[in-house]
């Protein structure tokens, strides 16, 4: 029990320190504003605690009000947080797109019966074929809703966004993909294993 409390404190300390240094990744702000101009509602689902998330949002304001942290729902790939937002918006999960940067984000989207969009700035990882769509830069994200660009679709030929995902034009963003939060990640993972 004492080791577990220590591990949780190490993780919290890491998250809070990291939150003080968080900055938006390139093109995030312009992509979010472009989506907002198109009237696309957005929500944030993050593995961070509420306290760290509040710091990050205060340091990097974005026009996104609906935010769920790990204090609100189980960790991904559990779909609970995504399903909560679908219910809040009174939409079927199949009408939504979830954007994330790791395989658990793809799995959470599919577990919720949503479309999965993988943010892969360093190239498509080995699990990238599981995503419905892949972007390398956030500047590509608004095009998903315009149908202006082609997207990689499950390892097949690129698919026009307008052919499959115009739907109700909602998008979730996994907040950590917008922020530089990778410092001391190994320490946090080790602490979790205590």
CSV table of N, CA, C and O in Angstrom, one decimal, residues 28 30-45 62-68 81-82 85-86 88-89 91-100 109 114-119 133 135 138 140-146 151 165-175 177-178:
chain,number,residue,atom,x,y,z
A,28,UNK,N,-1.4,23.1,-33.9
A,28,UNK,CA,-2.6,22.7,-33.1
A,28,UNK,C,-3.6,23.8,-33.0
A,28,UNK,O,-4.8,23.7,-33.3
A,30,UNK,N,-4.0,26.6,-34.8
A,30,UNK,CA,-4.7,26.9,-36.1
A,30,UNK,C,-5.7,25.8,-36.5
A,30,UNK,O,-6.8,26.1,-37.0
A,31,UNK,N,-5.4,24.6,-36.3
A,31,UNK,CA,-6.3,23.5,-36.6
A,31,UNK,C,-7.6,23.6,-35.7
A,31,UNK,O,-8.7,23.4,-36.3
A,32,UNK,N,-7.4,23.8,-34.5
A,32,UNK,CA,-8.6,23.9,-33.6
A,32,UNK,C,-9.4,25.1,-34.0
A,32,UNK,O,-10.7,25.0,-34.0
A,33,UNK,N,-8.8,26.2,-34.3
A,33,UNK,CA,-9.6,27.4,-34.7
A,33,UNK,C,-10.3,27.1,-36.0
A,33,UNK,O,-11.5,27.6,-36.2
A,34,UNK,N,-9.7,26.4,-36.9
A,34,UNK,CA,-10.3,26.1,-38.2
A,34,UNK,C,-11.5,25.2,-38.0
A,34,UNK,O,-12.6,25.3,-38.6
A,35,UNK,N,-11.4,24.2,-37.1
A,35,UNK,CA,-12.5,23.3,-36.8
A,35,UNK,C,-13.6,24.1,-36.1
A,35,UNK,O,-14.8,23.9,-36.4
A,36,UNK,N,-13.2,25.0,-35.2
A,36,UNK,CA,-14.2,25.8,-34.5
A,36,UNK,C,-15.0,26.7,-35.5
A,36,UNK,O,-16.2,26.8,-35.5
A,37,UNK,N,-14.3,27.3,-36.5
A,37,UNK,CA,-14.9,28.1,-37.6
A,37,UNK,C,-15.9,27.3,-38.4
A,37,UNK,O,-16.9,27.8,-38.9
A,38,UNK,N,-15.7,26.0,-38.5
A,38,UNK,CA,-16.6,25.1,-39.3
A,38,UNK,C,-17.8,24.6,-38.4
A,38,UNK,O,-18.6,23.9,-38.8
A,39,UNK,N,-17.8,25.1,-37.1
A,39,UNK,CA,-18.8,24.7,-36.2
A,39,UNK,C,-18.7,23.3,-35.7
A,39,UNK,O,-19.7,22.6,-35.4
A,40,UNK,N,-17.5,22.7,-35.6
A,40,UNK,CA,-17.3,21.4,-35.2
A,40,UNK,C,-17.1,21.3,-33.7
A,40,UNK,O,-16.1,21.8,-33.2
A,41,UNK,N,-18.0,20.8,-33.0
A,41,UNK,CA,-17.8,20.7,-31.5
A,41,UNK,C,-16.6,19.8,-31.2
A,41,UNK,O,-16.4,18.8,-31.9
A,42,UNK,N,-15.9,20.1,-30.1
A,42,UNK,CA,-14.7,19.3,-29.8
A,42,UNK,C,-14.7,19.0,-28.3
A,42,UNK,O,-15.3,19.8,-27.5
A,43,UNK,N,-14.1,18.0,-27.9
A,43,UNK,CA,-13.9,17.6,-26.5
A,43,UNK,C,-12.5,17.1,-26.3
A,43,UNK,O,-11.9,16.7,-27.3
A,44,UNK,N,-12.1,17.1,-25.1
A,44,UNK,CA,-10.7,16.6,-24.7
A,44,UNK,C,-10.9,15.4,-23.8
A,44,UNK,O,-11.7,15.5,-22.8
A,45,UNK,N,-10.2,14.3,-24.1
A,45,UNK,CA,-10.2,13.1,-23.2
A,45,UNK,C,-8.7,12.9,-22.9
A,45,UNK,O,-7.9,12.8,-23.9
A,62,UNK,N,-7.5,26.9,-25.3
A,62,UNK,CA,-8.1,26.5,-26.6
A,62,UNK,C,-9.6,26.6,-26.4
A,62,UNK,O,-10.1,26.4,-25.3
A,63,UNK,N,-10.4,26.8,-27.4
A,63,UNK,CA,-11.8,26.9,-27.3
A,63,UNK,C,-12.5,25.6,-27.2
A,63,UNK,O,-13.4,25.2,-28.0
A,64,UNK,N,-12.1,24.8,-26.2
A,64,UNK,CA,-12.7,23.5,-26.0
A,64,UNK,C,-13.2,23.5,-24.5
A,64,UNK,O,-12.3,23.6,-23.6
A,65,UNK,N,-14.5,23.3,-24.3
A,65,UNK,CA,-15.0,23.3,-22.9
A,65,UNK,C,-15.2,21.9,-22.3
A,65,UNK,O,-15.0,21.8,-21.1
A,66,UNK,N,-15.5,21.0,-23.1
A,66,UNK,CA,-15.8,19.6,-22.5
A,66,UNK,C,-14.5,18.8,-22.4
A,66,UNK,O,-13.9,18.5,-23.4
A,67,UNK,N,-14.1,18.6,-21.1
A,67,UNK,CA,-12.9,17.9,-20.9
A,67,UNK,C,-13.1,16.8,-19.9
A,67,UNK,O,-13.6,17.1,-18.8
A,68,UNK,N,-12.6,15.6,-20.2
A,68,UNK,CA,-12.7,14.5,-19.3
A,68,UNK,C,-11.2,14.0,-19.0
A,68,UNK,O,-10.5,13.8,-19.9
A,81,UNK,N,-15.1,7.1,-21.5
A,81,UNK,CA,-15.1,8.5,-21.6
A,81,UNK,C,-15.6,8.9,-23.0
A,81,UNK,O,-16.4,9.9,-23.1
A,82,UNK,N,-15.3,8.2,-24.0
A,82,UNK,CA,-15.8,8.5,-25.4
A,82,UNK,C,-17.3,8.3,-25.5
A,82,UNK,O,-18.0,9.2,-26.0
A,85,UNK,N,-19.1,11.2,-23.8
A,85,UNK,CA,-19.2,12.4,-24.7
A,85,UNK,C,-20.3,12.2,-25.8
A,85,UNK,O,-21.1,13.1,-26.0
A,86,UNK,N,-20.3,11.0,-26.4
A,86,UNK,CA,-21.3,10.8,-27.4
A,86,UNK,C,-22.7,11.0,-26.8
A,86,UNK,O,-23.6,11.6,-27.4
A,88,UNK,N,-23.5,12.8,-24.1
A,88,UNK,CA,-23.6,14.2,-23.8
A,88,UNK,C,-24.1,15.0,-25.1
A,88,UNK,O,-24.9,15.9,-25.0
A,89,UNK,N,-23.5,14.6,-26.2
A,89,UNK,CA,-23.8,15.3,-27.5
A,89,UNK,C,-25.1,14.7,-28.1
A,89,UNK,O,-25.5,15.2,-29.2
A,91,UNK,N,-25.5,11.9,-29.7
A,91,UNK,CA,-25.1,11.3,-31.0
A,91,UNK,C,-24.7,9.8,-30.9
A,91,UNK,O,-24.3,9.4,-29.8
A,92,UNK,N,-24.9,9.1,-31.9
A,92,UNK,CA,-24.4,7.7,-32.0
A,92,UNK,C,-22.9,7.7,-32.1
A,92,UNK,O,-22.3,8.6,-32.8
A,93,UNK,N,-22.2,6.8,-31.4
A,93,UNK,CA,-20.8,6.8,-31.5
A,93,UNK,C,-20.2,6.7,-32.9
A,93,UNK,O,-19.2,7.3,-33.2
A,94,UNK,N,-20.9,6.0,-33.8
A,94,UNK,CA,-20.5,5.9,-35.2
A,94,UNK,C,-20.4,7.2,-35.9
A,94,UNK,O,-19.8,7.3,-37.0
A,95,UNK,N,-21.0,8.2,-35.3
A,95,UNK,CA,-21.0,9.6,-36.0
A,95,UNK,C,-19.8,10.4,-35.5
A,95,UNK,O,-19.7,11.6,-35.9
A,96,UNK,N,-18.9,9.8,-34.7
A,96,UNK,CA,-17.8,10.6,-34.1
A,96,UNK,C,-16.4,10.1,-34.6
A,96,UNK,O,-16.2,9.0,-34.9
A,97,UNK,N,-15.5,11.1,-34.6
A,97,UNK,CA,-14.1,10.8,-34.9
A,97,UNK,C,-13.3,11.1,-33.6
A,97,UNK,O,-13.4,12.1,-33.0
A,98,UNK,N,-12.4,10.1,-33.2
A,98,UNK,CA,-11.5,10.4,-32.1
A,98,UNK,C,-10.1,10.4,-32.6
A,98,UNK,O,-9.6,9.6,-33.3
A,99,UNK,N,-9.4,11.5,-32.2
A,99,UNK,CA,-8.0,11.7,-32.6
A,99,UNK,C,-7.1,11.4,-31.5
A,99,UNK,O,-7.3,11.9,-30.4
A,100,UNK,N,-6.1,10.6,-31.7
A,100,UNK,CA,-5.1,10.2,-30.6
A,100,UNK,C,-3.7,9.9,-31.2
A,100,UNK,O,-3.6,9.8,-32.5
A,109,UNK,N,-11.3,4.2,-29.5
A,109,UNK,CA,-12.2,4.6,-30.5
A,109,UNK,C,-13.0,3.4,-31.1
A,109,UNK,O,-14.2,3.5,-31.2
A,114,UNK,N,-16.3,4.1,-32.8
A,114,UNK,CA,-16.1,5.4,-33.4
A,114,UNK,C,-15.0,5.3,-34.4
A,114,UNK,O,-14.2,4.3,-34.5
A,115,UNK,N,-14.8,6.3,-35.3
A,115,UNK,CA,-13.7,6.4,-36.2
A,115,UNK,C,-12.5,6.8,-35.4
A,115,UNK,O,-12.5,7.6,-34.6
A,116,UNK,N,-11.3,6.2,-35.8
A,116,UNK,CA,-10.1,6.5,-35.1
A,116,UNK,C,-9.1,7.2,-36.1
A,116,UNK,O,-8.9,6.7,-37.2
A,117,UNK,N,-8.6,8.3,-35.7
A,117,UNK,CA,-7.7,9.1,-36.4
A,117,UNK,C,-6.4,9.1,-35.6
A,117,UNK,O,-6.3,9.6,-34.5
A,118,UNK,N,-5.3,8.6,-36.2
A,118,UNK,CA,-4.0,8.6,-35.6
A,118,UNK,C,-3.1,9.8,-36.0
A,118,UNK,O,-2.9,10.0,-37.1
A,119,UNK,N,-2.6,10.5,-35.0
A,119,UNK,CA,-1.7,11.5,-35.2
A,119,UNK,C,-0.3,10.9,-35.1
A,119,UNK,O,0.1,10.4,-34.1
A,133,UNK,N,-7.9,6.6,-40.1
A,133,UNK,CA,-7.2,7.8,-40.8
A,133,UNK,C,-5.9,8.1,-40.0
A,133,UNK,O,-5.8,7.8,-38.8
A,135,UNK,N,-2.9,11.2,-39.7
A,135,UNK,CA,-2.4,12.5,-40.1
A,135,UNK,C,-1.0,12.6,-39.5
A,135,UNK,O,-0.6,12.0,-38.5
A,138,UNK,N,-1.1,18.5,-37.6
A,138,UNK,CA,-2.4,18.9,-37.2
A,138,UNK,C,-3.1,19.8,-38.3
A,138,UNK,O,-4.3,19.9,-38.4
A,140,UNK,N,-3.5,19.0,-41.2
A,140,UNK,CA,-4.3,18.1,-42.0
A,140,UNK,C,-5.7,17.8,-41.4
A,140,UNK,O,-6.6,17.4,-42.1
A,141,UNK,N,-5.8,18.1,-40.1
A,141,UNK,CA,-7.1,17.7,-39.4
A,141,UNK,C,-8.3,18.3,-40.0
A,141,UNK,O,-9.3,17.6,-40.2
A,142,UNK,N,-8.3,19.6,-40.2
A,142,UNK,CA,-9.6,20.2,-40.7
A,142,UNK,C,-10.0,19.6,-42.0
A,142,UNK,O,-11.2,19.6,-42.4
A,143,UNK,N,-9.0,19.2,-42.8
A,143,UNK,CA,-9.4,18.6,-44.1
A,143,UNK,C,-10.2,17.3,-44.0
A,143,UNK,O,-10.9,16.9,-45.0
A,144,UNK,N,-10.1,16.7,-42.9
A,144,UNK,CA,-11.0,15.5,-42.7
A,144,UNK,C,-12.4,15.8,-42.8
A,144,UNK,O,-13.2,15.0,-43.3
A,145,UNK,N,-12.8,17.0,-42.5
A,145,UNK,CA,-14.2,17.4,-42.5
A,145,UNK,C,-14.5,18.2,-43.8
A,145,UNK,O,-15.7,18.5,-44.0
A,146,UNK,N,-13.5,18.5,-44.6
A,146,UNK,CA,-13.8,19.2,-45.9
A,146,UNK,C,-13.8,18.2,-47.0
A,146,UNK,O,-14.3,18.5,-48.1
A,151,UNK,N,-6.7,10.6,-47.3
A,151,UNK,CA,-6.2,10.0,-46.0
A,151,UNK,C,-5.9,8.6,-46.2
A,151,UNK,O,-6.5,7.9,-46.9
A,165,UNK,N,-16.5,10.1,-43.5
A,165,UNK,CA,-16.5,10.6,-42.2
A,165,UNK,C,-17.2,12.0,-42.1
A,165,UNK,O,-17.1,12.6,-41.1
A,166,UNK,N,-17.9,12.5,-43.1
A,166,UNK,CA,-18.5,13.8,-42.9
A,166,UNK,C,-19.6,13.7,-41.8
A,166,UNK,O,-19.6,14.6,-41.0
A,167,UNK,N,-20.4,12.7,-41.8
A,167,UNK,CA,-21.3,12.4,-40.7
A,167,UNK,C,-21.8,13.6,-39.9
A,167,UNK,O,-22.2,14.6,-40.5
A,168,UNK,N,-21.6,13.7,-38.6
A,168,UNK,CA,-22.1,14.8,-37.8
A,168,UNK,C,-21.0,15.8,-37.4
A,168,UNK,O,-21.2,16.6,-36.6
A,169,UNK,N,-19.8,15.5,-37.9
A,169,UNK,CA,-18.7,16.4,-37.8
A,169,UNK,C,-18.3,16.8,-36.4
A,169,UNK,O,-18.2,18.0,-36.0
A,170,UNK,N,-18.1,15.8,-35.5
A,170,UNK,CA,-17.7,16.0,-34.2
A,170,UNK,C,-16.3,15.4,-34.1
A,170,UNK,O,-16.0,14.4,-34.7
A,171,UNK,N,-15.5,15.9,-33.2
A,171,UNK,CA,-14.1,15.4,-33.1
A,171,UNK,C,-13.7,15.5,-31.6
A,171,UNK,O,-14.0,16.4,-30.9
A,172,UNK,N,-13.1,14.4,-31.2
A,172,UNK,CA,-12.5,14.4,-29.8
A,172,UNK,C,-11.0,14.6,-30.0
A,172,UNK,O,-10.4,14.1,-31.0
A,173,UNK,N,-10.3,15.2,-29.1
A,173,UNK,CA,-8.9,15.3,-29.1
A,173,UNK,C,-8.3,14.8,-27.8
A,173,UNK,O,-8.8,15.1,-26.7
A,174,UNK,N,-7.3,13.9,-28.0
A,174,UNK,CA,-6.6,13.4,-26.8
A,174,UNK,C,-5.6,14.4,-26.4
A,174,UNK,O,-4.6,14.6,-27.1
A,175,UNK,N,-5.9,15.2,-25.4
A,175,UNK,CA,-5.1,16.4,-25.1
A,175,UNK,C,-3.6,16.2,-25.1
A,175,UNK,O,-2.8,17.0,-25.6
A,177,UNK,N,-1.7,14.7,-27.0
A,177,UNK,CA,-1.1,14.8,-28.3
A,177,UNK,C,-0.9,16.3,-28.7
A,177,UNK,O,-0.1,16.6,-29.6
A,178,UNK,N,-1.5,17.2,-28.0
A,178,UNK,CA,-1.3,18.6,-28.3
A,178,UNK,C,-0.2,19.2,-27.5
A,178,UNK,O,0.1,20.4,-27.7
